Coordinates of C-alpha atoms in Angstrom, one line a residue:
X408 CA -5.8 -24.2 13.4
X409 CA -2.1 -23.5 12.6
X410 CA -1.1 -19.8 12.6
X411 CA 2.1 -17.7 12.5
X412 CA 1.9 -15.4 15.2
X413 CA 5.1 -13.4 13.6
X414 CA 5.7 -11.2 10.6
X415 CA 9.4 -12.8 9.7
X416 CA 8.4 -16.5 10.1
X417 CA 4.8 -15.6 8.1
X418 CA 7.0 -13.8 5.5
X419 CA 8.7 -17.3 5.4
X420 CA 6.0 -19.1 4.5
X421 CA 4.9 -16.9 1.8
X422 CA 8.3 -16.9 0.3
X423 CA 8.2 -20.8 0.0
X424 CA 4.6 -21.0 -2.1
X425 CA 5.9 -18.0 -4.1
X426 CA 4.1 -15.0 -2.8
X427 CA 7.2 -12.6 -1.8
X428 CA 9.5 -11.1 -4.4
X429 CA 13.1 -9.9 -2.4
X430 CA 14.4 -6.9 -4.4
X431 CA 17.5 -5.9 -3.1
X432 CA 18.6 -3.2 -5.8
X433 CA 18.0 0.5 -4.8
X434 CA 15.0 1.9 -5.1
X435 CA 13.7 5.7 -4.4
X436 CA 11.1 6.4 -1.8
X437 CA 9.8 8.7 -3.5
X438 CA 7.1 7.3 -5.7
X439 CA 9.0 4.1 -7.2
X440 CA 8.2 2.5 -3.8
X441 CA 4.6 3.1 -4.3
X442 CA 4.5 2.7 -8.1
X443 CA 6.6 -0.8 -7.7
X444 CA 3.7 -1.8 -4.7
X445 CA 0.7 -0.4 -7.3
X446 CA 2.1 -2.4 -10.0
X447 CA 2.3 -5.6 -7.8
X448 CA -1.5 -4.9 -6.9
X449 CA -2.9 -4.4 -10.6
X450 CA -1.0 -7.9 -11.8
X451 CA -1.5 -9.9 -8.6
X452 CA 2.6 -10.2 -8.4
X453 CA 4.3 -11.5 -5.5
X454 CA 4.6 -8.8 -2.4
X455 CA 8.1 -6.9 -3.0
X456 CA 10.0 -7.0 0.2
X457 CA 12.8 -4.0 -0.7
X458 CA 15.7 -4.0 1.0
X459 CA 17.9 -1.2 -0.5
X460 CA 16.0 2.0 -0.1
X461 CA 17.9 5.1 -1.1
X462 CA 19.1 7.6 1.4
X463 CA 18.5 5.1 4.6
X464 CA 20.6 3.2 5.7
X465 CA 20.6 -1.0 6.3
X466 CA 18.8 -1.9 8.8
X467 CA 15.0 -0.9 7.7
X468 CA 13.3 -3.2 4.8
X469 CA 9.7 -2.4 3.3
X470 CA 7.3 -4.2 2.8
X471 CA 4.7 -3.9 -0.3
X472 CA 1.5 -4.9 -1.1
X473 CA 1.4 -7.3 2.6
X474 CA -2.3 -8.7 2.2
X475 CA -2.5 -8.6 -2.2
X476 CA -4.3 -11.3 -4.2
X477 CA -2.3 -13.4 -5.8
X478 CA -2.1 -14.7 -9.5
X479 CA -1.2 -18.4 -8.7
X480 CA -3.9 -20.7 -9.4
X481 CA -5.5 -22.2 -6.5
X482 CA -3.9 -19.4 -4.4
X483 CA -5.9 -15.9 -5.1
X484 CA -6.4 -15.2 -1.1
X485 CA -3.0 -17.2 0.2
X486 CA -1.5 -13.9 2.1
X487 CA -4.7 -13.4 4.1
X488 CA -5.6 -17.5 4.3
X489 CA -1.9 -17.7 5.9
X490 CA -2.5 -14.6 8.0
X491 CA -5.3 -16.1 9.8
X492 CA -3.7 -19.7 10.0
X493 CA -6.1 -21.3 6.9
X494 CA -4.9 -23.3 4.4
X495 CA -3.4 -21.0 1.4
X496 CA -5.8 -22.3 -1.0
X497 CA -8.9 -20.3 1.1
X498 CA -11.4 -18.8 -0.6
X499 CA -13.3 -15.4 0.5
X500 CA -16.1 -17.5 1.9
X501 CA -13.9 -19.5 4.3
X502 CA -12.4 -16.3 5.9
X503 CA -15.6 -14.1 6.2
X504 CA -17.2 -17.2 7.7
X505 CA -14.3 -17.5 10.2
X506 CA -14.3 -13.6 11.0
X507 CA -18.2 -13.6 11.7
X508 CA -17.5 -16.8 14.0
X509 CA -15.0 -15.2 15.8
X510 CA -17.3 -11.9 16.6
X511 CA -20.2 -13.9 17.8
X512 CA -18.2 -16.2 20.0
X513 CA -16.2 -14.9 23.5
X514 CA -12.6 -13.3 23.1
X515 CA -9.3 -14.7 24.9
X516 CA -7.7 -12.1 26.8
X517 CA -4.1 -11.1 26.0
X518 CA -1.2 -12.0 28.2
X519 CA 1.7 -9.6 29.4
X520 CA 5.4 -10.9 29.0
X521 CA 8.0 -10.1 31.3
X522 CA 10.9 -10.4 28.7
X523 CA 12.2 -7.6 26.6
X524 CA 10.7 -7.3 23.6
X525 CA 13.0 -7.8 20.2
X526 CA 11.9 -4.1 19.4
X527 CA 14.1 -3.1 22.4
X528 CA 17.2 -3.3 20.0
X529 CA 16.9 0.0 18.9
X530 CA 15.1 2.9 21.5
X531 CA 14.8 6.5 20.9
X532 CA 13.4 8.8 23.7
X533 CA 12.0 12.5 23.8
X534 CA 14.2 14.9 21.8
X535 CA 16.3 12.0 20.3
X536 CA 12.8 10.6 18.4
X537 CA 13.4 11.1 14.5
X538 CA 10.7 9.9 12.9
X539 CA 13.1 11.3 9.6
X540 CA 14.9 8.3 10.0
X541 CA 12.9 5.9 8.9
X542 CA 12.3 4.3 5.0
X543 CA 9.2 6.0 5.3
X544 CA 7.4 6.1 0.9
X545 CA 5.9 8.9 -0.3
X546 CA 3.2 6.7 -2.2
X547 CA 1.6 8.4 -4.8
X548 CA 1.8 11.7 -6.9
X549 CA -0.1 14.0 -5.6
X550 CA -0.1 12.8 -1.8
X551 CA 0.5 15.5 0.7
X552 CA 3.2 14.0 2.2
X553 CA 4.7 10.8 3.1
X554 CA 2.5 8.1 4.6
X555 CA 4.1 5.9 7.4
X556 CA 0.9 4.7 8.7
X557 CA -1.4 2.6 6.0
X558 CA -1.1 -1.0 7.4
X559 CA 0.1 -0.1 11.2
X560 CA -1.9 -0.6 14.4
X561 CA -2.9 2.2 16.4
X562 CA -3.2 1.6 20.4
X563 CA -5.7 3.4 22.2
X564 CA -7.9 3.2 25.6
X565 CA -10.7 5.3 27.2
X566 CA -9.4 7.4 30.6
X567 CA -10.8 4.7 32.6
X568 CA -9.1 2.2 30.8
X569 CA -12.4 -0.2 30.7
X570 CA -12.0 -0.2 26.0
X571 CA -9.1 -0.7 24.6
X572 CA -8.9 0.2 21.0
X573 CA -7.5 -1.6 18.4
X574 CA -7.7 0.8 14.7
X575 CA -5.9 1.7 11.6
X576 CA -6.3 4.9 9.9
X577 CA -4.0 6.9 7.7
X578 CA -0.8 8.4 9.3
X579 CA 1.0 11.2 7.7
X580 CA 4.7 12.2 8.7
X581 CA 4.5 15.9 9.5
X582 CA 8.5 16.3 10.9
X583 CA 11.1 14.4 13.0
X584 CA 9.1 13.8 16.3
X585 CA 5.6 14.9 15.2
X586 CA 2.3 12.8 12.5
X587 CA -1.2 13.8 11.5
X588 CA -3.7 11.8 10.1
X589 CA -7.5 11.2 10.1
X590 CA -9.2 10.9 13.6
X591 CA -12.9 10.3 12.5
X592 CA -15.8 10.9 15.1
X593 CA -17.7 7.8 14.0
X594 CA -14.8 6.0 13.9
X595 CA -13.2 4.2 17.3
X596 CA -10.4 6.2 17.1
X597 CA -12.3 9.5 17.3
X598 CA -15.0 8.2 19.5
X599 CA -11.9 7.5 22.2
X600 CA -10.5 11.0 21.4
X601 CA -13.8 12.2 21.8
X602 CA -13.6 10.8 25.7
X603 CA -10.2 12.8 26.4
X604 CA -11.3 15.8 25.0
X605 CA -13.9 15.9 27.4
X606 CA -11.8 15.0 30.4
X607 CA -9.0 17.6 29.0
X608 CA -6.1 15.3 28.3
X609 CA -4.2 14.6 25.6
X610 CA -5.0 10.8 24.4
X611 CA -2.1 8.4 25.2
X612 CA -1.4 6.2 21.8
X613 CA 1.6 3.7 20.2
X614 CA 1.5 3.1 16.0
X615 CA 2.5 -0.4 16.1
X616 CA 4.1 -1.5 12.7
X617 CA 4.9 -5.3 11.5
X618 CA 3.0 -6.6 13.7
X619 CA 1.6 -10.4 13.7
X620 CA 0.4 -10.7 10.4
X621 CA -3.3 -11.8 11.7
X622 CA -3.9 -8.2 13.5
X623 CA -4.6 -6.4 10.4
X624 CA -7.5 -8.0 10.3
X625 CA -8.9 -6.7 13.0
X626 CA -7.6 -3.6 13.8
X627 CA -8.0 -2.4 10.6
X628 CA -11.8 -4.1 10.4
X629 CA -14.8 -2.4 11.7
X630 CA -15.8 -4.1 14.7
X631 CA -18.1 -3.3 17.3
X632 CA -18.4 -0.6 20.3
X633 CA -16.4 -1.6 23.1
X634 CA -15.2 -4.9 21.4
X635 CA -11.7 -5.6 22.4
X636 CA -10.0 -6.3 19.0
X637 CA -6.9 -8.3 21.1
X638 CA -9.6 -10.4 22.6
X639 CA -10.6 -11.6 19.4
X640 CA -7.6 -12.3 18.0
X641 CA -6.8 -14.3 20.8
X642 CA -9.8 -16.5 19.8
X643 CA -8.1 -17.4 16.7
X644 CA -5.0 -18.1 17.9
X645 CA -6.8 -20.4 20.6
X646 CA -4.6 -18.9 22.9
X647 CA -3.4 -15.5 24.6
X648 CA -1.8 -12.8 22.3
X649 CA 1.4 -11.5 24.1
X650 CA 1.6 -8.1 24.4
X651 CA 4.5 -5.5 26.3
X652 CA 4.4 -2.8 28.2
X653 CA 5.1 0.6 26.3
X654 CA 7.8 2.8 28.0
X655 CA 6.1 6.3 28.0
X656 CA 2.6 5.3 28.8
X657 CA 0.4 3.0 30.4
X658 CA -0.5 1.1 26.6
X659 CA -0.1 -2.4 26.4
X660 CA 1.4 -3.5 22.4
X661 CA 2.0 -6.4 20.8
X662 CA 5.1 -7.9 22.0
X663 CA 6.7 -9.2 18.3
X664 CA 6.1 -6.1 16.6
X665 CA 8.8 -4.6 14.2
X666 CA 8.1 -1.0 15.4
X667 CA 6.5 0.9 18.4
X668 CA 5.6 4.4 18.1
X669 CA 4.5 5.9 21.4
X670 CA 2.9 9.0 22.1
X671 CA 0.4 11.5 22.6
X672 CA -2.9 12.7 20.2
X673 CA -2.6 16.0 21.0
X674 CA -5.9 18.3 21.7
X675 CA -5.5 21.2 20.9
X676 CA -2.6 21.1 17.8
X677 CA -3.4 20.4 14.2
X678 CA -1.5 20.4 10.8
X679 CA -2.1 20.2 7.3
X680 CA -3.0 16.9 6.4
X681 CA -3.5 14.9 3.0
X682 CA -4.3 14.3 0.0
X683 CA -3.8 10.7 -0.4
X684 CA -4.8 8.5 -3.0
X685 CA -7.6 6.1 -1.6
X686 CA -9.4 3.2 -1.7
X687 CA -11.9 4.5 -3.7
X688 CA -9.5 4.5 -6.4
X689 CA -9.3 7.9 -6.7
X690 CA -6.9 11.2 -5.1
X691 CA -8.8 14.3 -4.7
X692 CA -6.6 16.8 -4.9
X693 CA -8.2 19.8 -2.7
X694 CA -8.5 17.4 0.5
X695 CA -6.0 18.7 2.3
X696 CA -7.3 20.0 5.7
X697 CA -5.9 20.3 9.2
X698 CA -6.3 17.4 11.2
X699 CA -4.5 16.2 14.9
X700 CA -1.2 16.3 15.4
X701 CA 0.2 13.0 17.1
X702 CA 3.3 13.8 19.2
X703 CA 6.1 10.7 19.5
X704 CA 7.7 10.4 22.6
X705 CA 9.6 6.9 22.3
X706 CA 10.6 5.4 19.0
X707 CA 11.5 1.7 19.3
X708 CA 12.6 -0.6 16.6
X709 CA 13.9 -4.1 15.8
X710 CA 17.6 -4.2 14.2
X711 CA 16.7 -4.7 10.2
X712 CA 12.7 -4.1 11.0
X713 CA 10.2 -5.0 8.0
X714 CA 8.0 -1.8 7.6
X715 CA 4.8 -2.9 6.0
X716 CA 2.5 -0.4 3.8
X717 CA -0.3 -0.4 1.4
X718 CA 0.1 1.9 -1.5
X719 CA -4.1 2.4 -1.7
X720 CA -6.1 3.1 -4.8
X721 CA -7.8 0.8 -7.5
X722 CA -8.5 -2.0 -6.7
X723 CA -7.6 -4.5 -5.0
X724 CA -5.7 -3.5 -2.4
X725 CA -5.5 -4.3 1.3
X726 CA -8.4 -1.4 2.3
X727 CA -10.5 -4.0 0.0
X728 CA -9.2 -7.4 1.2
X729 CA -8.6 -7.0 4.7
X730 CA -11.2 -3.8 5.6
X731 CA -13.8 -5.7 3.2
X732 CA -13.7 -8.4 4.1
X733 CA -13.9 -7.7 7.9
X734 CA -17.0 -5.8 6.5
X735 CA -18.5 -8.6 5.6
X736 CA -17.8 -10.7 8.5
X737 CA -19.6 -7.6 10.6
X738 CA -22.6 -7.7 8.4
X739 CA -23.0 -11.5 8.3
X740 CA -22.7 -11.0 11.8
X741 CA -25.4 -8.9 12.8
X742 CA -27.7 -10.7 9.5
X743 CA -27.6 -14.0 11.9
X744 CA -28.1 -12.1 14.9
X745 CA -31.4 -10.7 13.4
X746 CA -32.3 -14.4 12.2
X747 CA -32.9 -13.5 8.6
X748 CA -32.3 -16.2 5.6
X749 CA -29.2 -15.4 4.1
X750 CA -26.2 -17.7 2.7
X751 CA -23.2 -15.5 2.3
X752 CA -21.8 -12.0 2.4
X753 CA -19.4 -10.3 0.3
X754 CA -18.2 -6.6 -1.0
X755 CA -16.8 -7.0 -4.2
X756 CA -13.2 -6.0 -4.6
X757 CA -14.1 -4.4 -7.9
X758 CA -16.8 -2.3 -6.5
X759 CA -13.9 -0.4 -4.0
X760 CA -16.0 -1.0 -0.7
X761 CA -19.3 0.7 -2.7
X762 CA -21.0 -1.9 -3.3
X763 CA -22.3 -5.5 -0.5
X764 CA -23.9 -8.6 -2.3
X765 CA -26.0 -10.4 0.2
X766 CA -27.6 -13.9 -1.2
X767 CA -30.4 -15.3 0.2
X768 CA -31.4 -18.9 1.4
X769 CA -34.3 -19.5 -0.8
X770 CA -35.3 -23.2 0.4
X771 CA -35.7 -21.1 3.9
X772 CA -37.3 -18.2 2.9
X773 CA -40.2 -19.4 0.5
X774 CA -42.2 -21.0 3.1
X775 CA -42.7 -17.5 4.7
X776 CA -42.4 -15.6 1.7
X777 CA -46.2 -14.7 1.7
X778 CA -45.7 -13.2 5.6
X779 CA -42.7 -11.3 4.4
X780 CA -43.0 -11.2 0.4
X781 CA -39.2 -10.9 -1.6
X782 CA -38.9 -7.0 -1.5
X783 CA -39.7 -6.8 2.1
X784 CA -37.3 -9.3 2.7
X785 CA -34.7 -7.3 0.7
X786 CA -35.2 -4.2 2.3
X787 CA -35.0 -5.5 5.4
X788 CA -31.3 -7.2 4.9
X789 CA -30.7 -3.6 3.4
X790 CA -31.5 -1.5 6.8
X791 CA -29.8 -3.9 9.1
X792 CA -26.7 -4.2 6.7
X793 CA -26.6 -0.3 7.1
X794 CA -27.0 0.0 10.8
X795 CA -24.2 -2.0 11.6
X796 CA -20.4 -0.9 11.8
X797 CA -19.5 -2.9 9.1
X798 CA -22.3 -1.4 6.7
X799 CA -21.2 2.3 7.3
X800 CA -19.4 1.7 3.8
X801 CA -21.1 0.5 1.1
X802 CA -23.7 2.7 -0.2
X803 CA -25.4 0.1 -2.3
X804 CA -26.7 -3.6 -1.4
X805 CA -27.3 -5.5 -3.7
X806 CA -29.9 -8.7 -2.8
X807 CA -29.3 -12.1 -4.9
X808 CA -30.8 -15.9 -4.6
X809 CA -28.6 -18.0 -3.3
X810 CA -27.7 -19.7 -6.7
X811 CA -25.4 -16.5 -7.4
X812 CA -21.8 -16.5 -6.2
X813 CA -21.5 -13.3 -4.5
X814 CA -17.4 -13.5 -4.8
X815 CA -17.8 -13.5 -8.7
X816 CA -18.1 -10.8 -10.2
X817 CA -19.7 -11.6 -13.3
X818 CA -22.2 -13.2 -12.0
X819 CA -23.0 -9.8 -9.5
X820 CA -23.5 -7.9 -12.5
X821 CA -25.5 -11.0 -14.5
X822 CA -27.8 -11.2 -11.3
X823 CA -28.2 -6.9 -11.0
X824 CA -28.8 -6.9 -15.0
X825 CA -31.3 -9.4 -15.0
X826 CA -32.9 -9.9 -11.8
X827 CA -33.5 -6.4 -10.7
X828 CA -36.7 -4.2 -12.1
X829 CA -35.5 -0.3 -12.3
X830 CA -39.2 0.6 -11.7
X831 CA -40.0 -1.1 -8.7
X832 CA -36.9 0.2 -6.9
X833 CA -38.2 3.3 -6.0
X834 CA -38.8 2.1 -2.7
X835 CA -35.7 0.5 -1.4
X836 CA -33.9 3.6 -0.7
X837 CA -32.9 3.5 2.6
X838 CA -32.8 7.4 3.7
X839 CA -30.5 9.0 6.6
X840 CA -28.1 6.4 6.9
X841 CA -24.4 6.3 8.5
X842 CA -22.5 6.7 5.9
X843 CA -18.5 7.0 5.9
X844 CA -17.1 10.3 4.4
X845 CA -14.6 9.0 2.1
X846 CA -17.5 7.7 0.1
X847 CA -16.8 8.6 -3.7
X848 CA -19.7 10.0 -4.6
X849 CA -21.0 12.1 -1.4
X850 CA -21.8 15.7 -1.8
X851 CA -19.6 18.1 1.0
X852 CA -22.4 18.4 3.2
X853 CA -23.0 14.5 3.2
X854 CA -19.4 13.7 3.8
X855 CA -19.2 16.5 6.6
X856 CA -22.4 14.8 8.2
X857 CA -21.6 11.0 8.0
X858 CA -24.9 10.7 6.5
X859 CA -26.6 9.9 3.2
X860 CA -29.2 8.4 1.4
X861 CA -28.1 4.6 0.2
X862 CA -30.1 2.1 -1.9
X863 CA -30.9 -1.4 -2.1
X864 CA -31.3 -3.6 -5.1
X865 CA -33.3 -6.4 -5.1
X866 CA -32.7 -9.2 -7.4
X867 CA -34.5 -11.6 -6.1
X868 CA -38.1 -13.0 -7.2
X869 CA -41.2 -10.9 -7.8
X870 CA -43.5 -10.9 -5.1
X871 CA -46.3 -12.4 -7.1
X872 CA -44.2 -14.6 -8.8
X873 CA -45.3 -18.8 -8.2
X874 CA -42.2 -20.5 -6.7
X875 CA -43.1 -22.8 -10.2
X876 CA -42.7 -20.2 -12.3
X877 CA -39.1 -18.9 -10.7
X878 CA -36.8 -19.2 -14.5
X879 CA -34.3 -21.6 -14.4
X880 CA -30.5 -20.9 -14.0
X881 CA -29.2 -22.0 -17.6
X882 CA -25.4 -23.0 -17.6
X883 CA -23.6 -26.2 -17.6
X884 CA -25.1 -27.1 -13.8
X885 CA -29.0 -27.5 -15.8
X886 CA -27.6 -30.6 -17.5
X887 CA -28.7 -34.1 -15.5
X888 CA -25.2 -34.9 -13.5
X889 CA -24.9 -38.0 -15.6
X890 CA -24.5 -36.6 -18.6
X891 CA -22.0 -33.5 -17.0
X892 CA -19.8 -36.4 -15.1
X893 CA -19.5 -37.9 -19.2
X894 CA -18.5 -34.3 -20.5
X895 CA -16.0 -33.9 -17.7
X896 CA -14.6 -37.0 -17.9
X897 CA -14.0 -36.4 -21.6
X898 CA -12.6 -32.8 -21.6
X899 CA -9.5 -33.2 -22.2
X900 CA -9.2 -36.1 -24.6
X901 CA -11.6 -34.7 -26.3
X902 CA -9.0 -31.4 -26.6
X903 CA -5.6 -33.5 -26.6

């Protein structure tokens, strides 16, 4: 497997199949940043890499819209595929497959190098950290402030040091040395604050930003407890990742990185936080609440660093490329572990992380289908999807045979519209469930619990229903092959 273990010679790559856009005229951080990154998004452009942002000086660049889908033909994944060393012409199957490999196999532990990393160049420490200096966008209208953590790595460890903690989750900048941002309790993040808390110390951390462009995908993936996200990537790489040695704390960070934010989460201090338009595709605009306060105590930067960020909102996006797809790979994950038939996994980018398609092996299944009959079956994928990390998401599961694509979304909705009976549903809600709060549609009192009711649909046959008797798929694949090798082989004379 061939992978680029660097964002400047990954960005290289992208550039020659046509996936990066350079724009070097001046453009505001306030909003046209984010508007310019939302536009790329909603017209699958190539990622704008800006150079010229107004009021900062050279030697910061941006970078927009780092794992989009793409509008070249034969290319719609190529940012992620390259990310993770595939070919650029990947599809979703071929990464989620990879990701649920690499979670059920062992990690390779990281490496520490005793040269000076290339963010060296530039070091601030204690009261000469200003945050103020960098390019960082104010993203949307409406956001409470501006966000410089959307696509950066946060570092964390227990006080015994025995799980380290790779996670992304929003960052606001608060003031020149000083950040706030969501630190869920079911989340790593918060579970590891949780751990300070109770030994009374603030919780060491670094924001790493540009870093390979592989670790995105699993820092910012759900993963599970005490999994070393590092270790994993390693296994991808076939080799050691190569990390340094932070200057303020004991954190270890990846050694190529563009920027290293050390600090402390502080206990006891909050701030005003959000609102921020989301992956849900919505901003709510009464979400600001107080939230921790991370304190910077080293600032360290490469000499014309490439700040990566996702401008979130309606789809897709990267929260629905990269998170959802390491969604999947979780929940395939745990569905093999737990031996049950299925084929492939996918959350819809259209759906905004609401909605998992699971198909099902069918040739596997109907030989035990009158043990376990179709619904049992589905509910069954339903409640182990759920009780995974990856399934604290997705409210909804929907349960297809395995002649649906679950990455097309027109056959999702063909399959939900036609294979799923509204009165016999009533008993695949799945009550009490993890849920994540950021959910769309929770009540307050759901969102504040991490818990809610979710639902699974099932598609596939009816229990009663002779495997004879299962209606027959009618598209251009019913023809005899014969006769569809003669129409291909036609098609375009027949047109010229």
């Amino acid at each position: 497997m061939s992978s680029t273990h660097d964002l400047r010679s990954y960005l290289k790559r992208l550039e020659e199949i046509g996936e990066v856009a350079v724009i070097d005229r001046e453009v505001d951080w306030h909003l046209e940043i984010g508007a310019i990154t939302r536009r790329t998004y909603e017209t699958r452009a190539a990622a704008p890499l800006f150079t010229n942002v107004k009021d900062f000086p050279s030697g910061f660049r941006v970078l927009g819209a780092p794992a989009g889908l793409s509008a070249i033909a034969g290319q719609r994944l190529a940012r992620t595929a390259l990310a993770l060393g595939l070919p650029a012409d990947a599809d979703e199957r071929a990464v989620v497959d990879l990701l649920a490999q690499l979670q059920r196999r062992p990690g390779i532990p990281p490496v520490v190098v005793d040269r000076t990393p290339a963010y060296d160049e530039n070091v601030l420490l204690g009261d000469a950290v200003d945050l103020l200096k960098l390019p960082t966008p104010h993203i949307h209208p409406g956001d409470g402030g501006r966000y410089i953590g959307t696509y950066g790595t946060i570092v964390s460890r227990t006080p015994d040091g025995e799980w380290v903690n790779w996670n992304i989750a929003r960052v606001m900048l608060h003031d020149r040395n000083t950040m706030s941002g969501i630190v869920s309790p079911s989340q790593h993040i918060g579970k590891l604050f949780a751990k300070w808390r109770e030994v009374g110390e603030d919780m060491p951390f670094a924001l790493v930003i540009g870093t390979d462009p592989a670790v995105p995908y699993f820092s910012g993936t759900p993963q599970d407890d005490r999994v070393n996200e590092v270790e994993l990537i390693g296994s991808l790489y076939g080799e050691p990742v190569e990390l340094a040695c932070c200057l303020t704390n004991d954190l270890l960070v990846p050694a190529s990185a563009e920027l290293v934010l050390e600090g402390r989460l502080l206990l006891d201090d909050k701030t005003e936080e959000g609102p921020m338009g989301e992956y849900q595709g919505l901003l709510f605009p009464r979400s600001r609440s107080m939230k921790p306060v991370y304190r910077v105590d080293a600032m360290r930067h490469r000499d014309d660093a490439i700040l990566p960020m996702c401008a979130a909102g309606y789809p897709a996006e990267e929260n629905h490329v990269v998170w959802g797809l390491g969604m999947a790979a979780n929940i395939r994950k745990h569905l093999l572990d737990a031996d049950l038939p299925i084929k492939d996994v996918f959350l819809p980018y259209e759906a905004a992380l609401h909605w998992l398609v699971v198909s099902v092996d069918m040739d596997r299944h109907w030989p035990h289908v009158e043990k376990e009959p179709w619904s049992a079956l589905a509910r069954r994928i339903a409640k182990t999807s759920f009780s995974c990390r990856g399934g604290k998401t997705p409210g909804k599961v929907i349960v297809v045979d395995d002649r649906v694509d679950v990455t097309d979304p027109h056959m999702v909705m063909w399959a939900l519209a036609t294979g799923n009976h509204p009165g016999h549903n009533a008993d695949q809600l799945i009550t009490d469930s993890l849920a994540s709060p950021l959910c769309a549609y929770l009540y307050p009192e759901e969102a504040a619990q991490h818990r809610a009711t979710k639902a699974v649909y099932n598609c596939l046959p009816h229990d009663d229903l002779p495997r004879d008797s299962v209606p027959v798929l009618s598209d251009f694949g019913m023809f005899p092959v014969a006769l569809r090798e003669r129409v291909l082989a036609h098609w375009d004379s027949d047109r010229a």
